[in-house]
Coordinates of C-alpha atoms in Angstrom, one line a residue:
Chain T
X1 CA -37.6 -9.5 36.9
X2 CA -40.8 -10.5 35.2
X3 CA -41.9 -14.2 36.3
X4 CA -45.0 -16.0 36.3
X5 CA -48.4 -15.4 34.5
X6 CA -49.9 -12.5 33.1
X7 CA -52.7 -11.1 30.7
X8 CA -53.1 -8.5 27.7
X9 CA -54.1 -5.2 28.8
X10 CA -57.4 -4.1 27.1
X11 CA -59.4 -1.4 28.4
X12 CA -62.2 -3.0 28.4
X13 CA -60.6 -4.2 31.9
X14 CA -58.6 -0.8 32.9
X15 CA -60.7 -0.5 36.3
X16 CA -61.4 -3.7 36.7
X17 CA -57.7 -4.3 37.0
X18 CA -57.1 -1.2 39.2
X19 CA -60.2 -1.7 41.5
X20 CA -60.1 -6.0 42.2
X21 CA -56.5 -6.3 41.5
X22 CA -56.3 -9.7 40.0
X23 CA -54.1 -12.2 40.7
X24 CA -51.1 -11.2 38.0
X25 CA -48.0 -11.3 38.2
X26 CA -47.7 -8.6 35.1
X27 CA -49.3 -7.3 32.2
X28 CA -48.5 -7.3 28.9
X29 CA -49.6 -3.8 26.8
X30 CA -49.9 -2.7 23.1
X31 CA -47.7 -0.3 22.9
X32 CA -49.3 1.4 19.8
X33 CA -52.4 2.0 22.1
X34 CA -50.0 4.2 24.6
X35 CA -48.3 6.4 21.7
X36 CA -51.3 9.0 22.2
X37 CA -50.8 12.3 23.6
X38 CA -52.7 12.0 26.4
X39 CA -56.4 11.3 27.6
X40 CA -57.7 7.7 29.4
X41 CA -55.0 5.6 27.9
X42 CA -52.1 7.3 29.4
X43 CA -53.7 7.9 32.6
X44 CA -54.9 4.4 33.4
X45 CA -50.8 3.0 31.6
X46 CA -49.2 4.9 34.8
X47 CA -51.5 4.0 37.6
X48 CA -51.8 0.2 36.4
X49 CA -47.9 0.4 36.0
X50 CA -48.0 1.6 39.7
X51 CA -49.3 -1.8 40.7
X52 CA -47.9 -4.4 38.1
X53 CA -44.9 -5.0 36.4
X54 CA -45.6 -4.1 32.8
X55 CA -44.0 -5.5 29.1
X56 CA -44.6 -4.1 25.9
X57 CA -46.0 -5.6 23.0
X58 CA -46.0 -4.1 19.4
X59 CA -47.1 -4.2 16.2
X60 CA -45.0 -1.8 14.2
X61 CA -41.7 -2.5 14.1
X62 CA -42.2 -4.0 10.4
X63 CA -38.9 -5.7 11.3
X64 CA -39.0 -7.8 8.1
X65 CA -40.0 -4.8 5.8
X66 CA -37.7 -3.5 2.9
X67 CA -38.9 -0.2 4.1
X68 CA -36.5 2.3 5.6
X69 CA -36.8 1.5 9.3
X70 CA -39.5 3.7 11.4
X71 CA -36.7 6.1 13.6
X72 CA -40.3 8.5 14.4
X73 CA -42.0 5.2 15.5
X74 CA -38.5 4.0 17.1
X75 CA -38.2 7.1 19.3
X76 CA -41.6 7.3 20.6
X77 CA -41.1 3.4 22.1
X78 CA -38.3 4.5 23.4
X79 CA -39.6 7.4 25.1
X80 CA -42.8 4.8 26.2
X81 CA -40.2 2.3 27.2
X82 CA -38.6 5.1 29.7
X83 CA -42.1 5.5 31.4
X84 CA -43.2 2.1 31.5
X85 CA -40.0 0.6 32.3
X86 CA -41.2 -2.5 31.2
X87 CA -39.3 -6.0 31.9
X88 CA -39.0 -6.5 28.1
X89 CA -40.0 -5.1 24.4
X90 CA -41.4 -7.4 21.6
X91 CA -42.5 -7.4 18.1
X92 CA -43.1 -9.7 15.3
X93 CA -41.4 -11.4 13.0
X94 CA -43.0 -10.5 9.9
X95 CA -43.5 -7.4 7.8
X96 CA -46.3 -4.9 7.6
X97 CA -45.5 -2.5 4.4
X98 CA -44.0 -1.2 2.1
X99 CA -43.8 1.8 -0.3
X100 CA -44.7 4.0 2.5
X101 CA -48.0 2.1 2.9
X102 CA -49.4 0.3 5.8
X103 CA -51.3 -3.2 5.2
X104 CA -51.8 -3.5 9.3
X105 CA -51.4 -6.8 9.1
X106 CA -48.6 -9.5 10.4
X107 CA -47.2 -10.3 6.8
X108 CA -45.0 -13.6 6.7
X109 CA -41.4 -13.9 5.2
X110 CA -39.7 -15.9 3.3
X111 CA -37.0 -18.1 5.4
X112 CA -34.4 -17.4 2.8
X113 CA -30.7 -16.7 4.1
X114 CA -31.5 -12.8 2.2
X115 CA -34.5 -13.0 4.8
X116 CA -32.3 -14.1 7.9
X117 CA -29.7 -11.1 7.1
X118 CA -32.1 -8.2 6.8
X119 CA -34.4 -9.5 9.5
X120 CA -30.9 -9.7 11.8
X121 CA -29.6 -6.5 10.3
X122 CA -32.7 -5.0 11.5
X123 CA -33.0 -6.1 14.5
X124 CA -29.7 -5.1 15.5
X125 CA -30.0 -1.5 14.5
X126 CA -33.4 -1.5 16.9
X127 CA -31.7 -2.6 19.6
X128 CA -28.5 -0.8 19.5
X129 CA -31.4 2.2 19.2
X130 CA -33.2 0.9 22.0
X131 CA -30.4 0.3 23.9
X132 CA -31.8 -3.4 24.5
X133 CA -32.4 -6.8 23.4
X134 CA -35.6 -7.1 21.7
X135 CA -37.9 -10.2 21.8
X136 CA -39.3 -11.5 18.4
X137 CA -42.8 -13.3 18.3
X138 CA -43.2 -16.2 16.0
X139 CA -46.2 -15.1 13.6
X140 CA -49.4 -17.3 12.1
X141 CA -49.1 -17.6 8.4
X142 CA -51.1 -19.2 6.2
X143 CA -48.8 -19.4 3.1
X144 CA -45.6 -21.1 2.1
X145 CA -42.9 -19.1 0.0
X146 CA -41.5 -21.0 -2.7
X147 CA -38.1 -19.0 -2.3
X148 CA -38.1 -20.2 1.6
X149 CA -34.6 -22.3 1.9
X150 CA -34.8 -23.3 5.6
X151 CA -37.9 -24.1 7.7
X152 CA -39.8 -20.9 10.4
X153 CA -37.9 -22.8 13.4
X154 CA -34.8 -22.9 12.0
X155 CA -35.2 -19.5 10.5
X156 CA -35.8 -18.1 14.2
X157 CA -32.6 -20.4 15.6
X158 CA -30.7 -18.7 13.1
X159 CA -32.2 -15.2 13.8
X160 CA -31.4 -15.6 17.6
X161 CA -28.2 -16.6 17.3
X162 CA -26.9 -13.7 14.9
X163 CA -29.2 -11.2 15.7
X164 CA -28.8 -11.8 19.4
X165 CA -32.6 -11.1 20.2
X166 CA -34.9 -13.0 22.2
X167 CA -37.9 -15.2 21.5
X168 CA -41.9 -15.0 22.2
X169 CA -42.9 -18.4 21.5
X170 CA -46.4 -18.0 20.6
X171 CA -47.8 -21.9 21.1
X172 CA -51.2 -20.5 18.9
X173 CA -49.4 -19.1 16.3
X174 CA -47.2 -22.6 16.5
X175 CA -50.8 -24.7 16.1
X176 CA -52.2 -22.8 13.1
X177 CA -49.4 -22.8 11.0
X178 CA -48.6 -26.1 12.1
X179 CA -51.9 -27.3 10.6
X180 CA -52.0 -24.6 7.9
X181 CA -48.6 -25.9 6.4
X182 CA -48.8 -29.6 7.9
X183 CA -45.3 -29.6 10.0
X184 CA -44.8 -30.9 13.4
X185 CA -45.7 -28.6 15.7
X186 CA -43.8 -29.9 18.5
X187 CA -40.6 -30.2 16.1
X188 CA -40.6 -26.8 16.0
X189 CA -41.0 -26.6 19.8
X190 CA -38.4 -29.0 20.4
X191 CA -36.0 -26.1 17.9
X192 CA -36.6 -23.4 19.4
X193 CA -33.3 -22.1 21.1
X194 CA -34.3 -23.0 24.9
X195 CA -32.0 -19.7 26.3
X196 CA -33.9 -17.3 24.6
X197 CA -37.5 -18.0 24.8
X198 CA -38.1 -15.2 27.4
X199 CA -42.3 -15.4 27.0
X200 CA -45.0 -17.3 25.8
X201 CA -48.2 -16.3 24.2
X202 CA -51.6 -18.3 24.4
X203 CA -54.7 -17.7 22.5
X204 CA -57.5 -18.8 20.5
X205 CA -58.1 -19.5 16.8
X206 CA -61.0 -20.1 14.4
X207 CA -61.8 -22.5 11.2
X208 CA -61.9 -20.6 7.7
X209 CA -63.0 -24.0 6.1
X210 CA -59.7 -26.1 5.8
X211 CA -57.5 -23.0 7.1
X212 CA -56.7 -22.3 10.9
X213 CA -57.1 -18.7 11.2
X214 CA -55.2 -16.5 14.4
X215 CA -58.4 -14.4 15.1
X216 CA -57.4 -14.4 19.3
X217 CA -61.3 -13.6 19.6
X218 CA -62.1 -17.4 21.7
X219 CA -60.6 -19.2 24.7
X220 CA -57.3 -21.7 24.2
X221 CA -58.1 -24.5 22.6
X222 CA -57.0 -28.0 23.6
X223 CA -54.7 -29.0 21.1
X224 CA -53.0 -25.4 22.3
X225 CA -52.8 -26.7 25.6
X226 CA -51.4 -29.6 25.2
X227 CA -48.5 -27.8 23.1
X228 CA -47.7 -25.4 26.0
X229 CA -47.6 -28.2 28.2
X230 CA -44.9 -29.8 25.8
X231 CA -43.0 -26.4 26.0
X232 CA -43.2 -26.0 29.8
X233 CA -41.5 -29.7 29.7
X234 CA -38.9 -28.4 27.0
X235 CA -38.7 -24.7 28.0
X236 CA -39.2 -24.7 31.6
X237 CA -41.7 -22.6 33.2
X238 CA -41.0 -19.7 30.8
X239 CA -43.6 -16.2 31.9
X240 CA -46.5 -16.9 30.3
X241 CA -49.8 -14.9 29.3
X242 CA -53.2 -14.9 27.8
X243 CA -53.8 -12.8 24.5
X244 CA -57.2 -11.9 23.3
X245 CA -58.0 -9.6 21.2
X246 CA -61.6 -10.0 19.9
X247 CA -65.1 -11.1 21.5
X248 CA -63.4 -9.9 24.9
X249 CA -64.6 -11.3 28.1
X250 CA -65.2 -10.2 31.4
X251 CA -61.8 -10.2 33.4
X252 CA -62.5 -13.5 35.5
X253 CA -63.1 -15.4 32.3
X254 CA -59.4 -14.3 31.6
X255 CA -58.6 -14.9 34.8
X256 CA -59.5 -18.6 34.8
X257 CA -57.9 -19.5 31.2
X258 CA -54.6 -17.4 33.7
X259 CA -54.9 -19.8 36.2
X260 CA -55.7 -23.3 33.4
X261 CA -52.0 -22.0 32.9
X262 CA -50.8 -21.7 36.3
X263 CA -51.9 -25.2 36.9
X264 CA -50.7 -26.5 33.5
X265 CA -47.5 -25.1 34.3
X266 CA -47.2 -26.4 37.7
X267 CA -47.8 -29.9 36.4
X268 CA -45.3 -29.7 33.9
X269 CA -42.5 -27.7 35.6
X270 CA -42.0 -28.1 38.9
X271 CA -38.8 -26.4 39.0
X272 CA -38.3 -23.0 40.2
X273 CA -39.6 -20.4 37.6
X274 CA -37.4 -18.2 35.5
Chain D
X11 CA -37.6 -12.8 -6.6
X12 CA -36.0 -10.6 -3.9
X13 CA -37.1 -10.4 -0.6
X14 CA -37.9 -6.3 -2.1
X15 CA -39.8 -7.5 -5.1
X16 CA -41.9 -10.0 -3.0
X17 CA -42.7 -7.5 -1.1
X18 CA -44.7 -5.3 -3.4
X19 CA -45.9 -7.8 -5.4
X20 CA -47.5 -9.5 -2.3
X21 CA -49.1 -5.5 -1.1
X22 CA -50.1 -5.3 -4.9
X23 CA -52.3 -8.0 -4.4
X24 CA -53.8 -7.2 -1.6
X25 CA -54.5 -3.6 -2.8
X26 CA -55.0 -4.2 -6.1
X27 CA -55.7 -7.6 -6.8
X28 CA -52.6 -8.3 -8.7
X29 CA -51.8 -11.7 -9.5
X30 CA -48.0 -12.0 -9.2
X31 CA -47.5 -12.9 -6.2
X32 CA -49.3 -16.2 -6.5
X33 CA -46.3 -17.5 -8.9
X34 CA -44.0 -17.0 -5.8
X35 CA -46.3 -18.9 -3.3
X36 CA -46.5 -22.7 -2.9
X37 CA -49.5 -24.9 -4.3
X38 CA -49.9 -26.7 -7.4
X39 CA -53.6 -25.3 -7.4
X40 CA -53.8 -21.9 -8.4
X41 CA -57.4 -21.5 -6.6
X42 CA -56.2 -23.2 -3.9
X43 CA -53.1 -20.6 -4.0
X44 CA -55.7 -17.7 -4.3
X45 CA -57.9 -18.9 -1.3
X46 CA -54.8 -18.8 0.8
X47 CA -53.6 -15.3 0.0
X48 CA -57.3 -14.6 0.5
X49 CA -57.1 -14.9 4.1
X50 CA -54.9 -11.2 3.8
X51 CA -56.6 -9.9 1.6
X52 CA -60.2 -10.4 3.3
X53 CA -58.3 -9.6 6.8
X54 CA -57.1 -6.2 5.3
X55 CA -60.2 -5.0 4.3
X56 CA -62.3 -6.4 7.4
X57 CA -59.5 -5.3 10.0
X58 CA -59.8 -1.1 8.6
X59 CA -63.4 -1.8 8.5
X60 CA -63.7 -3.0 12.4
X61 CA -61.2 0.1 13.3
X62 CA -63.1 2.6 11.7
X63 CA -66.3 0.6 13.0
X64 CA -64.6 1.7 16.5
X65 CA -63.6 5.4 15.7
X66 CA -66.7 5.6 13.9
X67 CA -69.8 3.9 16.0
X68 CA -73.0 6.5 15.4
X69 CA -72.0 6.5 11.4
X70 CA -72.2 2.3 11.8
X71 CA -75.3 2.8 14.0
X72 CA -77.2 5.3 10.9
X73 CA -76.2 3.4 7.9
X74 CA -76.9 0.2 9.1
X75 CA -74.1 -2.6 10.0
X76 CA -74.6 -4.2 6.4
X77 CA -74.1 -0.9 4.7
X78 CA -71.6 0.1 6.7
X79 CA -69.7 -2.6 5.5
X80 CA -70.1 -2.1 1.8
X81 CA -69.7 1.8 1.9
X82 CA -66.4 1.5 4.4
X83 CA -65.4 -1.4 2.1
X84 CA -65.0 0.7 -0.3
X85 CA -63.8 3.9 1.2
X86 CA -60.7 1.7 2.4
X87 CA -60.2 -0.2 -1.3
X88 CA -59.8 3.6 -1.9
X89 CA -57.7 4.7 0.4
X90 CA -54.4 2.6 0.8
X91 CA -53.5 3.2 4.6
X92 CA -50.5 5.8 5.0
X93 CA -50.5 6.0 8.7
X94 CA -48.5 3.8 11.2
X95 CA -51.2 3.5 13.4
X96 CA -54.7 2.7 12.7
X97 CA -56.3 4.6 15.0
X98 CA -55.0 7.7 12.1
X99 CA -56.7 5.9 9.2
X100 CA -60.5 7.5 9.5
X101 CA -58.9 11.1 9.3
X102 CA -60.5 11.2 5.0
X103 CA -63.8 9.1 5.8
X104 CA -65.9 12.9 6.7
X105 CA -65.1 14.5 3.5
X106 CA -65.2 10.6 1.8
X107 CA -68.8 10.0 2.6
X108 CA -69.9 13.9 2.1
X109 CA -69.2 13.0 -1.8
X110 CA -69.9 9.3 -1.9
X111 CA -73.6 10.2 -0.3
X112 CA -76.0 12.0 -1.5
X113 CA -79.1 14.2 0.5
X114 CA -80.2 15.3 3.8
X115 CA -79.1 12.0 4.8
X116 CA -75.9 11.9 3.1
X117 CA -75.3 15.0 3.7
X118 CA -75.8 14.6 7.6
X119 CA -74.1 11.1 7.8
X120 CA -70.9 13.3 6.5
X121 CA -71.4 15.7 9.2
X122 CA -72.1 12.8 11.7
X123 CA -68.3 11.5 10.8
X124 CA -66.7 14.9 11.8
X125 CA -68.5 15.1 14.6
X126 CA -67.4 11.8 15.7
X127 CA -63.7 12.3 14.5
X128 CA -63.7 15.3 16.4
X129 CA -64.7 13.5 19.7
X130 CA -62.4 10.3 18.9
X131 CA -59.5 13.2 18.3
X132 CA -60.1 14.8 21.9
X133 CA -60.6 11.3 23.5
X134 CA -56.7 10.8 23.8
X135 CA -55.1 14.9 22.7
X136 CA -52.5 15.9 24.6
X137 CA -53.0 16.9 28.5
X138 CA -52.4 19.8 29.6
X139 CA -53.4 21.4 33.0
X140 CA -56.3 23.2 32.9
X141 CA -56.1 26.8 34.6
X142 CA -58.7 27.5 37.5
X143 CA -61.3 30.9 37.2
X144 CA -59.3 32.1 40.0
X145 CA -56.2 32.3 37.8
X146 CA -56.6 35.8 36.8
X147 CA -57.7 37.7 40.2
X148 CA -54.0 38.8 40.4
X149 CA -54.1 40.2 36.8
X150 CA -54.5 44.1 37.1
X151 CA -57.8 45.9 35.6
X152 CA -55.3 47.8 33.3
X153 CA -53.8 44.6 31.9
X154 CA -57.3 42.9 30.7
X155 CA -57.6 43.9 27.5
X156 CA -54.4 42.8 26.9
X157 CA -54.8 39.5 28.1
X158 CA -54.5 36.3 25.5
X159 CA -55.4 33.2 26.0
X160 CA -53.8 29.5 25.3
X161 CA -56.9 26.7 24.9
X162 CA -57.0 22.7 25.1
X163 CA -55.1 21.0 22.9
X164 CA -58.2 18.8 23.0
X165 CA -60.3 21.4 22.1
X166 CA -62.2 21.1 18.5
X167 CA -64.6 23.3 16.6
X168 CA -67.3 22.3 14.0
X169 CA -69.9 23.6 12.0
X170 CA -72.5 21.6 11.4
X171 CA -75.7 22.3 9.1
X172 CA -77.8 19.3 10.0
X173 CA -79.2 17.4 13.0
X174 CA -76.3 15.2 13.1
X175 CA -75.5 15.5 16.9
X176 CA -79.1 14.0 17.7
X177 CA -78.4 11.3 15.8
X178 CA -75.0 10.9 17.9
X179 CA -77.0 11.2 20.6
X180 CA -79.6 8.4 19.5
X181 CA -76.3 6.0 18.5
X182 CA -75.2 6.3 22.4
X183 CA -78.4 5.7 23.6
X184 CA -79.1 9.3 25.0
X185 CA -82.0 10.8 23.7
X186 CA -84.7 8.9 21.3
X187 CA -84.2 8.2 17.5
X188 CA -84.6 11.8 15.5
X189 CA -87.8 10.9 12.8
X190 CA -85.7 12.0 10.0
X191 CA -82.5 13.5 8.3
X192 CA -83.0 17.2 8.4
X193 CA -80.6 20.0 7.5
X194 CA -80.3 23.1 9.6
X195 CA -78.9 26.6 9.3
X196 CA -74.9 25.7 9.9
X197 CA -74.4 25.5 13.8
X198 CA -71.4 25.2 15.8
X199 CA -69.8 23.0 17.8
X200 CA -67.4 22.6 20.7
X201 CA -65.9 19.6 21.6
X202 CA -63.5 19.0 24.0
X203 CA -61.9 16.8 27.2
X204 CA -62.4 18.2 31.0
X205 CA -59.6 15.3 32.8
X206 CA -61.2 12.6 31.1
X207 CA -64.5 12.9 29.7
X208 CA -65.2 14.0 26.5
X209 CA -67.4 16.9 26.3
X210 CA -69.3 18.8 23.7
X211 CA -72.2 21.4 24.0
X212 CA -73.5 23.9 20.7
X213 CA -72.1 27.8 20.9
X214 CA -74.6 30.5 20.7
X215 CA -74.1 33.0 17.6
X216 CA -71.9 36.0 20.3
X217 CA -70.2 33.2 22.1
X218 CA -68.9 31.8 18.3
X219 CA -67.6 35.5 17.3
X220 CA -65.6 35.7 21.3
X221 CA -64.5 32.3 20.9
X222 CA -62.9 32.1 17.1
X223 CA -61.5 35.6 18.0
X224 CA -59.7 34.1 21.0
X225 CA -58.9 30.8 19.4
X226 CA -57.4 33.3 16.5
X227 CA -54.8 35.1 18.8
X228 CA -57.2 37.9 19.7
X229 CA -57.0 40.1 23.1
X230 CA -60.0 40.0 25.5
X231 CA -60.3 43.5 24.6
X232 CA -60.7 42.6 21.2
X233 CA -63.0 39.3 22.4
X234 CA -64.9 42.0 23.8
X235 CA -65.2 44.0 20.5
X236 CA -66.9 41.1 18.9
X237 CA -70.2 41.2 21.4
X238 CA -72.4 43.6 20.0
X239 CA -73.9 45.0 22.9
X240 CA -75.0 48.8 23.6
X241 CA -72.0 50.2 25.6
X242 CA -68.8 48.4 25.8
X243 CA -69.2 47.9 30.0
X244 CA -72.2 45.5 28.8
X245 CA -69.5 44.1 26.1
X246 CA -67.1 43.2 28.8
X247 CA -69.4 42.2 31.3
X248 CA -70.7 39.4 28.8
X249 CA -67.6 38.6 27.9
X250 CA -65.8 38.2 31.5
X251 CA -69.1 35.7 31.6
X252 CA -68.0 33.3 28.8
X253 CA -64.0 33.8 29.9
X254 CA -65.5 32.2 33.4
X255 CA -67.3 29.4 31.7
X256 CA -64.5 28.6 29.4
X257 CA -62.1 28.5 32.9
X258 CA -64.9 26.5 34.8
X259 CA -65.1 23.6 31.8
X260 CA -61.1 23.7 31.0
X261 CA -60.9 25.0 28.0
X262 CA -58.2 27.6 28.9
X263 CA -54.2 26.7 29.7
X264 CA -52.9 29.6 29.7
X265 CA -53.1 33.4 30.0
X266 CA -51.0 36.5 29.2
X267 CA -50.6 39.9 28.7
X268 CA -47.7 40.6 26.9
X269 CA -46.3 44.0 27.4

């Protein structure tokens, strides 16, 4: 069972991790960068895996796309998933294509009931593919649909509850939209459905003059902090792990925005973790 | 607007500029609208460029970051992504640049881009085990020039008619910077992965002809037919030599004669 603090695979840190073991209680990988053949990435997946306990993060589920769902993309996870073993598989809500084209990119949706049924339709298909419950990760958006009919937390709420999926509560992505769209952030902490939140995500953002911009290329930033301490309050002290992307660091860097969270945590939550 | 509709018209912007999407997005400021669906379409365009900046290094290195950016800019405006992962999406940026640039230097940056491709390509191929020289001192004298041979899935062949590889080399800090673009008579290239280093080193003109002809199905006794040598002992003599080398650096998973 996956507990405590963790950090994003990259391989920039591949030996580093084998060679000085840091102090983490899991790792989080991008799936995508393990559907290869073979070579480096596969070879450092299965020793790391020999050491931590591993969950999978992807980006190509395109849950929210009107696209045919991705049964190629589908079965290789799958086939990852039986290697790894990992303690849980997550996506994003959001949508990434369509027409049989690829914009790469974590596209928002509209939080229209039409939304919520396809989204939960979806989701259901993957997991009775997968043969488990999937976690869905919150995205950054930095537009409002005029169609939307219900706000992003009570669109997730919803989602859990009919899809039956789980929660990555990204507390960055929370931050910039919160700004970007000028809600509460910690209203929609306070919605999410507590039972479900089964990780949390913490990263960096930039300034694009007035917008906040999910770039996960800088360290946490305060106002990100304080959030995740609201959530530990609210949530309990939910596994948690640092997510960068861009302008990587050298491992300890990491290792010391890990253990900001330990202690942030601990201060918050001093109940048994999940 | 269904959640369909939305869809395309929000991609059609982004690829295409179209403006349809912005009546479906909140905002009583239209260039305040614009700025906001901005954010994806400047993240699409700079998020291909910085994956094929990483697939693609010694090409960034000889055209310069700056015109890297303009000429990949508009290599991916062109190319609408098809592939699930981008890692896939430099596959057309080789033959792209050999008819976007033009001259020795055009001409070799193209070249540079296939040779690059080719390494990114046998960075993560499939494994496969490697079989040792040793492998065939069981196989009986009247069975070699039957035997066939099964290569590296990470093995990839190029021709290349300019000094593109120097200029790899210069980009990974190997060997100084070459003084100029120069084309050469075409010359080929082998690049493949031994565990898990990349490796790549040029074919002389006899081990070409043995190694296309084994790549192409052929026997060794036809491998051997290829090596124009005086008597056909010399043949097979220089040809048991590259068979060796081709064991020792793990090109070759398998071997058979079939009856």
């Amino acid at each position: 069972m996956i507990q405590g603090f963790g950090l994003g695979l990259r391989p920039q840190h591949y030996t580093e991790v084998l060679q000085s073991r840091p102090d983490l209680d899991w790792l989080e990988i991008i799936s995508e960068n393990y559907l290869v053949a073979g070579g480096k990435p596969r070879y450092f997946l299965d020793r790391i895996r020999e050491r931590y306990p591993l969950v999978m993060h992807g980006v190509s589920l395109s849950i929210g796309s009107t696209a045919p769902l991705d049964f190629v993309y589908l079965s290789e996870l799958k086939a990852l998933a039986q290697r790894v073993r990992p303690g849980w598989i997550s996506d994003h809500l959001c949508w990434t294509g369509v027409d049989g084209l690829n914009l790469h990119d974590l596209m928002p949706l509209p939080y229209t009931v039409e939304a919520l049924r396809h989204v939960a339709s979806r989701i259901g298909q993957i997991q009775d593919f997968l043969q488990q419950r999937i976690v869905i990760e919150n995205v950054s958006s930095y537009i409002t649909y005029r169609s939307s009919e219900m706000t992003e937390w009570e669109f997730i709420a919803a989602l859990t509850a009919e899809a039956d999926c789980d929660v990555l509560l990204d507390v960055n992505n929370v931050y910039v939209s919160s700004i970007n769209h000028g809600f509460d952030a910690l209203q929609f902490l306070d919605s999410m459905p507590a039972s479900r939140v089964r990780q949390i995500h913490l990263a960096g953002h930039s300034h694009q003059g007035a917008v906040l911009i999910d770039t996960h290329d800088t360290a946490v930033a305060p106002p990100v902090w304080a959030l995740y301490r609201h959530a530990v309050q609210r949530l309990g002290a939910v596994p948690t792990m640092i997510e960068r992307d861009g302008n990587i660091p050298a491992l300890p860097q990491l290792m010391a925005e890990v253990q900001r969270a330990r202690e942030a945590a601990a201060s918050c939550a001093p109940q048994a973790q999940r | 607007m269904k959640l369909s509709q939305l869809q395309a018209a929000f991609q059609a912007h982004i690829l295409r500029g179209d403006l349809g999407i912005a009546e479906q997005i909140e905002g009583d400021v239209q260039v305040a609208k614009l700025l906001r669906l901005g954010v994806y379409t400047t993240a699409y365009t700079a998020r291909l460029v910085e994956v094929l900046g990483v697939s693609f290094p010694a090409v960034q290195v000889a055209l310069g970051t700056r015109r890297f950016s303009e000429q990949i800019g508009a290599f991916v405006r062109r190319h609408p992504s098809r592939v699930r992962s981008a890692r896939a999406y430099g596959e057309a940026l080789p033959q792209w640049l050999a008819s976007a640039l033009d001259g020795p230097r055009g001409r070799g940056i193209a070249d540079l881009a296939r040779f690059e491709w080719a390494v990114a390509g046998a960075f993560d191929a499939a494994d496969q085990v490697a079989l040792a020289p040793r492998s065939l001192a069981g196989v009986p004298p009247a069975q070699w020039p039957n035997l066939r041979f099964a290569f590296s899935p990470t093995l990839r062949r190029l021709s290349i008619g300019s000094n593109a590889v120097a200029w790899w080399r210069f980009a990974g800090a190997e060997q100084p910077r070459p003084c100029r673009w120069r084309e050469t008579l075409p010359q080929q290239w082998l690049v493949w992965r031994q565990a898990l280093a990349v490796r790549y080193r040029r074919l002389s003109r006899i081990e070409t002809q043995a190694l296309d002809a084994a790549l192409a199905g052929g026997s060794f006794g036809q491998l051997c037919g290829q090596i124009d040598t005086p008597t056909a002992a010399q043949a097979a003599a220089q040809a048991a030599t590259l068979l060796h080398g081709w064991f020792s650096e793990g090109l070759i998973v398998g071997a058979a004669a079939p009856e």
